[in-house]
JSON list of C-alpha atoms in Angstrom, two decimals:
[
{"chain": "A", "resi": 1, "resn": "UNK", "atom": "CA", "xyz": [-0.40, 0.11, -0.18]},
{"chain": "A", "resi": 2, "resn": "UNK", "atom": "CA", "xyz": [3.06, 2.60, 1.04]},
{"chain": "A", "resi": 3, "resn": "UNK", "atom": "CA", "xyz": [5.55, 1.40, -2.11]},
{"chain": "A", "resi": 4, "resn": "UNK", "atom": "CA", "xyz": [3.29, 0.49, -4.80]},
{"chain": "A", "resi": 5, "resn": "UNK", "atom": "CA", "xyz": [1.52, 4.48, -5.01]},
{"chain": "A", "resi": 6, "resn": "UNK", "atom": "CA", "xyz": [5.78, 5.56, -4.85]},
{"chain": "A", "resi": 7, "resn": "UNK", "atom": "CA", "xyz": [6.52, 2.81, -7.66]},
{"chain": "A", "resi": 8, "resn": "UNK", "atom": "CA", "xyz": [3.61, 4.29, -9.93]},
{"chain": "A", "resi": 9, "resn": "UNK", "atom": "CA", "xyz": [4.16, 7.62, -8.96]},
{"chain": "A", "resi": 10, "resn": "UNK", "atom": "CA", "xyz": [8.30, 7.93, -10.51]},
{"chain": "A", "resi": 11, "resn": "UNK", "atom": "CA", "xyz": [7.08, 5.74, -13.86]},
{"chain": "A", "resi": 12, "resn": "UNK", "atom": "CA", "xyz": [4.41, 8.39, -14.65]},
{"chain": "A", "resi": 13, "resn": "UNK", "atom": "CA", "xyz": [7.30, 11.04, -13.64]},
{"chain": "A", "resi": 14, "resn": "UNK", "atom": "CA", "xyz": [4.75, 12.56, -10.97]},
{"chain": "A", "resi": 15, "resn": "UNK", "atom": "CA", "xyz": [6.18, 15.42, -8.07]},
{"chain": "A", "resi": 16, "resn": "UNK", "atom": "CA", "xyz": [4.47, 15.39, -5.10]},
{"chain": "A", "resi": 17, "resn": "UNK", "atom": "CA", "xyz": [2.20, 19.06, -4.82]},
{"chain": "A", "resi": 18, "resn": "UNK", "atom": "CA", "xyz": [4.02, 21.45, -2.73]},
{"chain": "A", "resi": 19, "resn": "UNK", "atom": "CA", "xyz": [2.71, 23.39, -0.20]},
{"chain": "A", "resi": 20, "resn": "UNK", "atom": "CA", "xyz": [5.00, 25.68, 1.71]},
{"chain": "A", "resi": 21, "resn": "UNK", "atom": "CA", "xyz": [7.63, 28.02, 1.42]},
{"chain": "A", "resi": 22, "resn": "UNK", "atom": "CA", "xyz": [11.18, 27.86, 2.89]},
{"chain": "A", "resi": 23, "resn": "UNK", "atom": "CA", "xyz": [14.18, 29.80, 2.27]},
{"chain": "A", "resi": 24, "resn": "UNK", "atom": "CA", "xyz": [16.65, 27.09, 1.45]},
{"chain": "A", "resi": 25, "resn": "UNK", "atom": "CA", "xyz": [15.55, 24.26, -1.46]},
{"chain": "A", "resi": 26, "resn": "UNK", "atom": "CA", "xyz": [17.61, 21.24, -0.64]},
{"chain": "A", "resi": 27, "resn": "UNK", "atom": "CA", "xyz": [17.90, 18.59, -3.46]},
{"chain": "A", "resi": 28, "resn": "UNK", "atom": "CA", "xyz": [18.48, 15.27, -2.52]},
{"chain": "A", "resi": 29, "resn": "UNK", "atom": "CA", "xyz": [18.55, 14.21, 1.09]},
{"chain": "A", "resi": 30, "resn": "UNK", "atom": "CA", "xyz": [21.21, 11.55, 1.11]},
{"chain": "A", "resi": 31, "resn": "UNK", "atom": "CA", "xyz": [23.99, 11.14, 2.66]},
{"chain": "A", "resi": 32, "resn": "UNK", "atom": "CA", "xyz": [25.41, 15.06, 2.06]},
{"chain": "A", "resi": 33, "resn": "UNK", "atom": "CA", "xyz": [21.91, 16.98, 1.56]},
{"chain": "A", "resi": 34, "resn": "UNK", "atom": "CA", "xyz": [20.40, 15.29, 5.15]},
{"chain": "A", "resi": 35, "resn": "UNK", "atom": "CA", "xyz": [23.76, 16.76, 7.46]},
{"chain": "A", "resi": 36, "resn": "UNK", "atom": "CA", "xyz": [23.53, 19.78, 5.41]},
{"chain": "A", "resi": 37, "resn": "UNK", "atom": "CA", "xyz": [19.50, 20.19, 6.57]},
{"chain": "A", "resi": 38, "resn": "UNK", "atom": "CA", "xyz": [20.55, 18.46, 9.87]},
{"chain": "A", "resi": 39, "resn": "UNK", "atom": "CA", "xyz": [22.93, 21.55, 10.30]},
{"chain": "A", "resi": 40, "resn": "UNK", "atom": "CA", "xyz": [20.46, 24.72, 9.18]},
{"chain": "A", "resi": 41, "resn": "UNK", "atom": "CA", "xyz": [17.59, 22.88, 11.11]},
{"chain": "A", "resi": 42, "resn": "UNK", "atom": "CA", "xyz": [19.96, 23.14, 13.84]},
{"chain": "A", "resi": 43, "resn": "UNK", "atom": "CA", "xyz": [20.04, 27.05, 13.86]},
{"chain": "A", "resi": 44, "resn": "UNK", "atom": "CA", "xyz": [16.24, 27.61, 13.34]},
{"chain": "A", "resi": 45, "resn": "UNK", "atom": "CA", "xyz": [16.28, 27.49, 9.16]},
{"chain": "A", "resi": 46, "resn": "UNK", "atom": "CA", "xyz": [13.95, 25.59, 7.60]},
{"chain": "A", "resi": 47, "resn": "UNK", "atom": "CA", "xyz": [14.35, 23.61, 4.07]},
{"chain": "A", "resi": 48, "resn": "UNK", "atom": "CA", "xyz": [11.92, 22.28, 1.14]},
{"chain": "A", "resi": 49, "resn": "UNK", "atom": "CA", "xyz": [13.87, 18.72, 0.85]},
{"chain": "A", "resi": 50, "resn": "UNK", "atom": "CA", "xyz": [13.17, 17.62, -2.30]},
{"chain": "A", "resi": 51, "resn": "UNK", "atom": "CA", "xyz": [14.56, 13.83, -4.12]},
{"chain": "A", "resi": 52, "resn": "UNK", "atom": "CA", "xyz": [13.62, 11.95, -6.68]},
{"chain": "A", "resi": 53, "resn": "UNK", "atom": "CA", "xyz": [14.24, 8.51, -4.98]},
{"chain": "A", "resi": 54, "resn": "UNK", "atom": "CA", "xyz": [10.94, 7.06, -3.49]},
{"chain": "A", "resi": 55, "resn": "UNK", "atom": "CA", "xyz": [12.34, 4.91, -0.77]},
{"chain": "A", "resi": 56, "resn": "UNK", "atom": "CA", "xyz": [14.36, 7.97, 0.73]},
{"chain": "A", "resi": 57, "resn": "UNK", "atom": "CA", "xyz": [11.63, 9.85, 0.99]},
{"chain": "A", "resi": 58, "resn": "UNK", "atom": "CA", "xyz": [10.03, 7.17, 2.54]},
{"chain": "A", "resi": 59, "resn": "UNK", "atom": "CA", "xyz": [12.76, 6.48, 5.05]},
{"chain": "A", "resi": 60, "resn": "UNK", "atom": "CA", "xyz": [13.06, 10.61, 5.56]},
{"chain": "A", "resi": 61, "resn": "UNK", "atom": "CA", "xyz": [9.66, 11.26, 6.57]},
{"chain": "A", "resi": 62, "resn": "UNK", "atom": "CA", "xyz": [10.24, 8.33, 9.12]},
{"chain": "A", "resi": 63, "resn": "UNK", "atom": "CA", "xyz": [12.50, 10.06, 11.17]},
{"chain": "A", "resi": 64, "resn": "UNK", "atom": "CA", "xyz": [10.11, 13.11, 11.19]},
{"chain": "A", "resi": 65, "resn": "UNK", "atom": "CA", "xyz": [11.58, 15.31, 8.25]},
{"chain": "A", "resi": 66, "resn": "UNK", "atom": "CA", "xyz": [9.15, 16.73, 5.85]},
{"chain": "A", "resi": 67, "resn": "UNK", "atom": "CA", "xyz": [10.22, 15.62, 2.13]},
{"chain": "A", "resi": 68, "resn": "UNK", "atom": "CA", "xyz": [8.65, 15.86, -1.46]},
{"chain": "A", "resi": 69, "resn": "UNK", "atom": "CA", "xyz": [9.29, 13.68, -4.29]},
{"chain": "A", "resi": 70, "resn": "UNK", "atom": "CA", "xyz": [10.23, 15.01, -7.64]},
{"chain": "A", "resi": 71, "resn": "UNK", "atom": "CA", "xyz": [12.77, 15.56, -10.11]},
{"chain": "A", "resi": 72, "resn": "UNK", "atom": "CA", "xyz": [14.85, 18.92, -9.03]},
{"chain": "A", "resi": 73, "resn": "UNK", "atom": "CA", "xyz": [15.86, 19.49, -13.07]},
{"chain": "A", "resi": 74, "resn": "UNK", "atom": "CA", "xyz": [12.00, 20.27, -13.61]},
{"chain": "A", "resi": 75, "resn": "UNK", "atom": "CA", "xyz": [11.47, 24.10, -13.39]},
{"chain": "A", "resi": 76, "resn": "UNK", "atom": "CA", "xyz": [8.03, 23.70, -12.62]},
{"chain": "A", "resi": 77, "resn": "UNK", "atom": "CA", "xyz": [8.94, 21.83, -9.19]},
{"chain": "A", "resi": 78, "resn": "UNK", "atom": "CA", "xyz": [11.35, 25.01, -8.36]},
{"chain": "A", "resi": 79, "resn": "UNK", "atom": "CA", "xyz": [8.66, 27.22, -9.06]},
{"chain": "A", "resi": 80, "resn": "UNK", "atom": "CA", "xyz": [6.51, 25.23, -6.82]},
{"chain": "A", "resi": 81, "resn": "UNK", "atom": "CA", "xyz": [9.07, 24.98, -4.26]},
{"chain": "A", "resi": 82, "resn": "UNK", "atom": "CA", "xyz": [8.93, 29.02, -4.05]},
{"chain": "A", "resi": 83, "resn": "UNK", "atom": "CA", "xyz": [12.34, 29.49, -6.13]},
{"chain": "A", "resi": 84, "resn": "UNK", "atom": "CA", "xyz": [11.33, 33.02, -7.09]},
{"chain": "A", "resi": 85, "resn": "UNK", "atom": "CA", "xyz": [11.63, 33.53, -3.44]},
{"chain": "A", "resi": 86, "resn": "UNK", "atom": "CA", "xyz": [13.96, 31.40, -1.67]},
{"chain": "A", "resi": 87, "resn": "UNK", "atom": "CA", "xyz": [17.68, 32.33, -0.93]},
{"chain": "A", "resi": 88, "resn": "UNK", "atom": "CA", "xyz": [19.50, 29.26, -1.68]},
{"chain": "A", "resi": 89, "resn": "UNK", "atom": "CA", "xyz": [19.17, 26.24, -3.35]},
{"chain": "A", "resi": 90, "resn": "UNK", "atom": "CA", "xyz": [21.40, 23.35, -2.09]},
{"chain": "A", "resi": 91, "resn": "UNK", "atom": "CA", "xyz": [22.29, 20.68, -5.05]},
{"chain": "A", "resi": 92, "resn": "UNK", "atom": "CA", "xyz": [23.55, 17.73, -2.90]},
{"chain": "A", "resi": 93, "resn": "UNK", "atom": "CA", "xyz": [22.18, 14.99, -5.39]},
{"chain": "A", "resi": 94, "resn": "UNK", "atom": "CA", "xyz": [24.35, 12.05, -6.54]},
{"chain": "A", "resi": 95, "resn": "UNK", "atom": "CA", "xyz": [23.68, 12.26, -10.39]},
{"chain": "A", "resi": 96, "resn": "UNK", "atom": "CA", "xyz": [26.01, 15.60, -11.63]},
{"chain": "A", "resi": 97, "resn": "UNK", "atom": "CA", "xyz": [24.65, 15.75, -15.24]},
{"chain": "A", "resi": 98, "resn": "UNK", "atom": "CA", "xyz": [21.57, 16.31, -13.75]},
{"chain": "A", "resi": 99, "resn": "UNK", "atom": "CA", "xyz": [22.79, 19.05, -10.79]},
{"chain": "A", "resi": 100, "resn": "UNK", "atom": "CA", "xyz": [24.37, 21.38, -13.72]},
{"chain": "A", "resi": 101, "resn": "UNK", "atom": "CA", "xyz": [21.64, 21.14, -15.54]},
{"chain": "A", "resi": 102, "resn": "UNK", "atom": "CA", "xyz": [19.16, 22.34, -12.62]},
{"chain": "A", "resi": 103, "resn": "UNK", "atom": "CA", "xyz": [22.00, 25.07, -11.65]},
{"chain": "A", "resi": 104, "resn": "UNK", "atom": "CA", "xyz": [22.22, 26.63, -15.21]},
{"chain": "A", "resi": 105, "resn": "UNK", "atom": "CA", "xyz": [18.02, 26.45, -15.40]},
{"chain": "A", "resi": 106, "resn": "UNK", "atom": "CA", "xyz": [17.98, 27.99, -12.03]},
{"chain": "A", "resi": 107, "resn": "UNK", "atom": "CA", "xyz": [20.57, 30.68, -13.02]},
{"chain": "A", "resi": 108, "resn": "UNK", "atom": "CA", "xyz": [18.43, 32.18, -15.86]},
{"chain": "A", "resi": 109, "resn": "UNK", "atom": "CA", "xyz": [14.54, 31.84, -14.29]},
{"chain": "A", "resi": 110, "resn": "UNK", "atom": "CA", "xyz": [15.43, 32.62, -11.19]},
{"chain": "A", "resi": 111, "resn": "UNK", "atom": "CA", "xyz": [18.58, 34.90, -10.88]},
{"chain": "A", "resi": 112, "resn": "UNK", "atom": "CA", "xyz": [18.10, 36.12, -7.40]},
{"chain": "A", "resi": 113, "resn": "UNK", "atom": "CA", "xyz": [18.83, 32.78, -5.99]},
{"chain": "A", "resi": 114, "resn": "UNK", "atom": "CA", "xyz": [21.86, 31.74, -5.16]},
{"chain": "A", "resi": 115, "resn": "UNK", "atom": "CA", "xyz": [23.60, 28.58, -5.65]},
{"chain": "A", "resi": 116, "resn": "UNK", "atom": "CA", "xyz": [26.03, 25.88, -4.04]},
{"chain": "A", "resi": 117, "resn": "UNK", "atom": "CA", "xyz": [26.47, 22.15, -5.85]},
{"chain": "A", "resi": 118, "resn": "UNK", "atom": "CA", "xyz": [27.76, 19.03, -4.77]},
{"chain": "A", "resi": 119, "resn": "UNK", "atom": "CA", "xyz": [30.80, 17.70, -7.04]},
{"chain": "A", "resi": 120, "resn": "UNK", "atom": "CA", "xyz": [31.99, 13.97, -5.95]},
{"chain": "A", "resi": 121, "resn": "UNK", "atom": "CA", "xyz": [35.17, 14.16, -7.67]},
{"chain": "A", "resi": 122, "resn": "UNK", "atom": "CA", "xyz": [37.64, 16.79, -8.40]},
{"chain": "A", "resi": 123, "resn": "UNK", "atom": "CA", "xyz": [36.68, 16.83, -12.04]},
{"chain": "A", "resi": 124, "resn": "UNK", "atom": "CA", "xyz": [33.18, 17.06, -11.25]},
{"chain": "A", "resi": 125, "resn": "UNK", "atom": "CA", "xyz": [34.19, 19.94, -9.52]},
{"chain": "A", "resi": 126, "resn": "UNK", "atom": "CA", "xyz": [35.90, 21.29, -12.86]},
{"chain": "A", "resi": 127, "resn": "UNK", "atom": "CA", "xyz": [32.51, 21.44, -14.86]},
{"chain": "A", "resi": 128, "resn": "UNK", "atom": "CA", "xyz": [30.79, 23.61, -11.79]},
{"chain": "A", "resi": 129, "resn": "UNK", "atom": "CA", "xyz": [33.56, 26.07, -11.89]},
{"chain": "A", "resi": 130, "resn": "UNK", "atom": "CA", "xyz": [33.72, 26.62, -15.53]},
{"chain": "A", "resi": 131, "resn": "UNK", "atom": "CA", "xyz": [30.09, 27.42, -14.92]},
{"chain": "A", "resi": 132, "resn": "UNK", "atom": "CA", "xyz": [30.67, 29.91, -12.57]},
{"chain": "A", "resi": 133, "resn": "UNK", "atom": "CA", "xyz": [28.58, 27.85, -9.82]},
{"chain": "A", "resi": 134, "resn": "UNK", "atom": "CA", "xyz": [30.20, 27.62, -6.29]},
{"chain": "A", "resi": 135, "resn": "UNK", "atom": "CA", "xyz": [31.05, 24.08, -5.58]},
{"chain": "A", "resi": 136, "resn": "UNK", "atom": "CA", "xyz": [32.05, 21.96, -2.47]},
{"chain": "A", "resi": 137, "resn": "UNK", "atom": "CA", "xyz": [33.68, 18.39, -3.08]},
{"chain": "A", "resi": 138, "resn": "UNK", "atom": "CA", "xyz": [32.04, 15.89, -0.48]},
{"chain": "A", "resi": 139, "resn": "UNK", "atom": "CA", "xyz": [34.85, 14.13, 0.37]},
{"chain": "A", "resi": 140, "resn": "UNK", "atom": "CA", "xyz": [37.71, 16.84, 0.60]},
{"chain": "A", "resi": 141, "resn": "UNK", "atom": "CA", "xyz": [36.79, 18.14, 4.24]},
{"chain": "A", "resi": 142, "resn": "UNK", "atom": "CA", "xyz": [36.89, 14.61, 5.35]},
{"chain": "A", "resi": 143, "resn": "UNK", "atom": "CA", "xyz": [39.91, 13.59, 3.88]},
{"chain": "A", "resi": 144, "resn": "UNK", "atom": "CA", "xyz": [41.79, 16.85, 5.39]},
{"chain": "A", "resi": 145, "resn": "UNK", "atom": "CA", "xyz": [40.85, 16.26, 8.44]},
{"chain": "A", "resi": 146, "resn": "UNK", "atom": "CA", "xyz": [42.07, 12.71, 8.01]},
{"chain": "A", "resi": 147, "resn": "UNK", "atom": "CA", "xyz": [45.52, 13.97, 6.88]},
{"chain": "A", "resi": 148, "resn": "UNK", "atom": "CA", "xyz": [45.37, 16.21, 9.93]},
{"chain": "A", "resi": 149, "resn": "UNK", "atom": "CA", "xyz": [45.23, 13.68, 12.63]},
{"chain": "A", "resi": 150, "resn": "UNK", "atom": "CA", "xyz": [47.78, 11.83, 10.38]},
{"chain": "A", "resi": 151, "resn": "UNK", "atom": "CA", "xyz": [50.13, 14.72, 10.68]},
{"chain": "A", "resi": 152, "resn": "UNK", "atom": "CA", "xyz": [50.03, 14.60, 14.41]},
{"chain": "A", "resi": 153, "resn": "UNK", "atom": "CA", "xyz": [49.45, 10.88, 14.85]},
{"chain": "A", "resi": 154, "resn": "UNK", "atom": "CA", "xyz": [53.33, 10.94, 13.44]},
{"chain": "A", "resi": 155, "resn": "UNK", "atom": "CA", "xyz": [54.58, 13.76, 15.51]},
{"chain": "A", "resi": 156, "resn": "UNK", "atom": "CA", "xyz": [53.73, 17.07, 14.74]},
{"chain": "A", "resi": 157, "resn": "UNK", "atom": "CA", "xyz": [51.77, 19.02, 17.46]},
{"chain": "A", "resi": 158, "resn": "UNK", "atom": "CA", "xyz": [48.28, 20.08, 17.08]},
{"chain": "A", "resi": 159, "resn": "UNK", "atom": "CA", "xyz": [48.73, 24.17, 15.98]},
{"chain": "A", "resi": 160, "resn": "UNK", "atom": "CA", "xyz": [51.12, 23.15, 13.46]},
{"chain": "A", "resi": 161, "resn": "UNK", "atom": "CA", "xyz": [48.77, 19.70, 12.25]},
{"chain": "A", "resi": 162, "resn": "UNK", "atom": "CA", "xyz": [46.10, 22.84, 11.77]},
{"chain": "A", "resi": 163, "resn": "UNK", "atom": "CA", "xyz": [48.16, 25.49, 10.35]},
{"chain": "A", "resi": 164, "resn": "UNK", "atom": "CA", "xyz": [50.10, 22.64, 7.34]},
{"chain": "A", "resi": 165, "resn": "UNK", "atom": "CA", "xyz": [45.87, 21.85, 6.92]},
{"chain": "A", "resi": 166, "resn": "UNK", "atom": "CA", "xyz": [45.05, 25.20, 6.43]},
{"chain": "A", "resi": 167, "resn": "UNK", "atom": "CA", "xyz": [48.06, 25.47, 3.93]},
{"chain": "A", "resi": 168, "resn": "UNK", "atom": "CA", "xyz": [46.79, 22.84, 2.17]},
{"chain": "A", "resi": 169, "resn": "UNK", "atom": "CA", "xyz": [43.63, 23.40, 1.57]},
{"chain": "A", "resi": 170, "resn": "UNK", "atom": "CA", "xyz": [44.40, 26.68, 0.61]},
{"chain": "A", "resi": 171, "resn": "UNK", "atom": "CA", "xyz": [46.88, 25.74, -1.77]},
{"chain": "A", "resi": 172, "resn": "UNK", "atom": "CA", "xyz": [44.28, 23.10, -3.34]},
{"chain": "A", "resi": 173, "resn": "UNK", "atom": "CA", "xyz": [41.32, 25.14, -4.00]},
{"chain": "A", "resi": 174, "resn": "UNK", "atom": "CA", "xyz": [43.54, 27.81, -6.09]},
{"chain": "A", "resi": 175, "resn": "UNK", "atom": "CA", "xyz": [45.12, 24.83, -7.73]},
{"chain": "A", "resi": 176, "resn": "UNK", "atom": "CA", "xyz": [41.71, 23.26, -8.56]},
{"chain": "A", "resi": 177, "resn": "UNK", "atom": "CA", "xyz": [40.14, 26.54, -10.04]},
{"chain": "A", "resi": 178, "resn": "UNK", "atom": "CA", "xyz": [43.08, 27.39, -11.85]},
{"chain": "A", "resi": 179, "resn": "UNK", "atom": "CA", "xyz": [43.15, 23.59, -13.25]},
{"chain": "A", "resi": 180, "resn": "UNK", "atom": "CA", "xyz": [39.46, 23.51, -13.87]},
{"chain": "A", "resi": 181, "resn": "UNK", "atom": "CA", "xyz": [40.64, 26.40, -16.97]},
{"chain": "A", "resi": 182, "resn": "UNK", "atom": "CA", "xyz": [42.31, 23.15, -18.88]},
{"chain": "A", "resi": 183, "resn": "UNK", "atom": "CA", "xyz": [40.28, 20.61, -17.72]},
{"chain": "A", "resi": 184, "resn": "UNK", "atom": "CA", "xyz": [40.07, 18.95, -21.21]},
{"chain": "A", "resi": 185, "resn": "UNK", "atom": "CA", "xyz": [43.73, 19.08, -21.76]},
{"chain": "A", "resi": 186, "resn": "UNK", "atom": "CA", "xyz": [45.05, 16.21, -20.12]},
{"chain": "A", "resi": 187, "resn": "UNK", "atom": "CA", "xyz": [48.52, 16.75, -21.23]},
{"chain": "A", "resi": 188, "resn": "UNK", "atom": "CA", "xyz": [48.65, 20.38, -19.53]},
{"chain": "A", "resi": 189, "resn": "UNK", "atom": "CA", "xyz": [46.73, 18.38, -16.15]},
{"chain": "A", "resi": 190, "resn": "UNK", "atom": "CA", "xyz": [48.77, 15.77, -15.85]},
{"chain": "A", "resi": 191, "resn": "UNK", "atom": "CA", "xyz": [52.16, 17.83, -16.38]},
{"chain": "A", "resi": 192, "resn": "UNK", "atom": "CA", "xyz": [50.55, 20.00, -13.57]},
{"chain": "A", "resi": 193, "resn": "UNK", "atom": "CA", "xyz": [50.31, 17.19, -11.29]},
{"chain": "A", "resi": 194, "resn": "UNK", "atom": "CA", "xyz": [54.00, 17.01, -11.09]},
{"chain": "A", "resi": 195, "resn": "UNK", "atom": "CA", "xyz": [54.67, 20.67, -10.42]},
{"chain": "A", "resi": 196, "resn": "UNK", "atom": "CA", "xyz": [51.78, 20.31, -7.50]},
{"chain": "A", "resi": 197, "resn": "UNK", "atom": "CA", "xyz": [53.73, 17.76, -5.85]},
{"chain": "A", "resi": 198, "resn": "UNK", "atom": "CA", "xyz": [56.59, 19.68, -5.99]},
{"chain": "A", "resi": 199, "resn": "UNK", "atom": "CA", "xyz": [54.75, 22.54, -4.96]},
{"chain": "A", "resi": 200, "resn": "UNK", "atom": "CA", "xyz": [53.43, 21.30, -1.96]},
{"chain": "A", "resi": 201, "resn": "UNK", "atom": "CA", "xyz": [56.61, 20.15, -0.60]},
{"chain": "A", "resi": 202, "resn": "UNK", "atom": "CA", "xyz": [58.54, 23.27, -0.87]},
{"chain": "A", "resi": 203, "resn": "UNK", "atom": "CA", "xyz": [54.98, 25.30, 1.03]},
{"chain": "A", "resi": 204, "resn": "UNK", "atom": "CA", "xyz": [54.13, 22.76, 3.62]},
{"chain": "A", "resi": 205, "resn": "UNK", "atom": "CA", "xyz": [58.31, 22.41, 4.28]},
{"chain": "A", "resi": 206, "resn": "UNK", "atom": "CA", "xyz": [58.73, 25.67, 4.69]},
{"chain": "A", "resi": 207, "resn": "UNK", "atom": "CA", "xyz": [55.14, 26.16, 6.89]},
{"chain": "A", "resi": 208, "resn": "UNK", "atom": "CA", "xyz": [56.57, 23.45, 8.86]}
]
């Protein structure tokens, strides 16, 4: 009784009817969108959650969150979700192509809507950067945190480890934005890989 209507709805490509307005719209409420949504809820910011996975929607609702089934790339759905009045659209969906399509469409039709997108990889990040869309790499922060812990376990004091990690983040973010300009030039990217390793050695050794 619960699953069958949702499967039929998905097969027919039907979106839920959205009857609320919130300042933030979250597309995708899996491992990334869920954490961001909980953080925003913690500071009193309500969100409109949209996901294309019927099973995920049911799970979210079981834990007390309101969520809507629908295709985030659909202009009419975003319009119904209040994208013309909302402040921020967070694209946390797994499908990078769909996220880029949504971001580009929203930029045209809802010019006052701020957008931030999840990138599953550095390559995905290049695409968003080229399209001038703010992006966050999903595993980057956790990997940096692990690297910082590794510094400490190898004998660095916490302050030095924190500073080394901060220097790395600044360098890597700058490097990524520069690499994005040449993302179609594989030879250039490969040559910059070695140069980047050498630059990091000089940067972090100097900092230490």
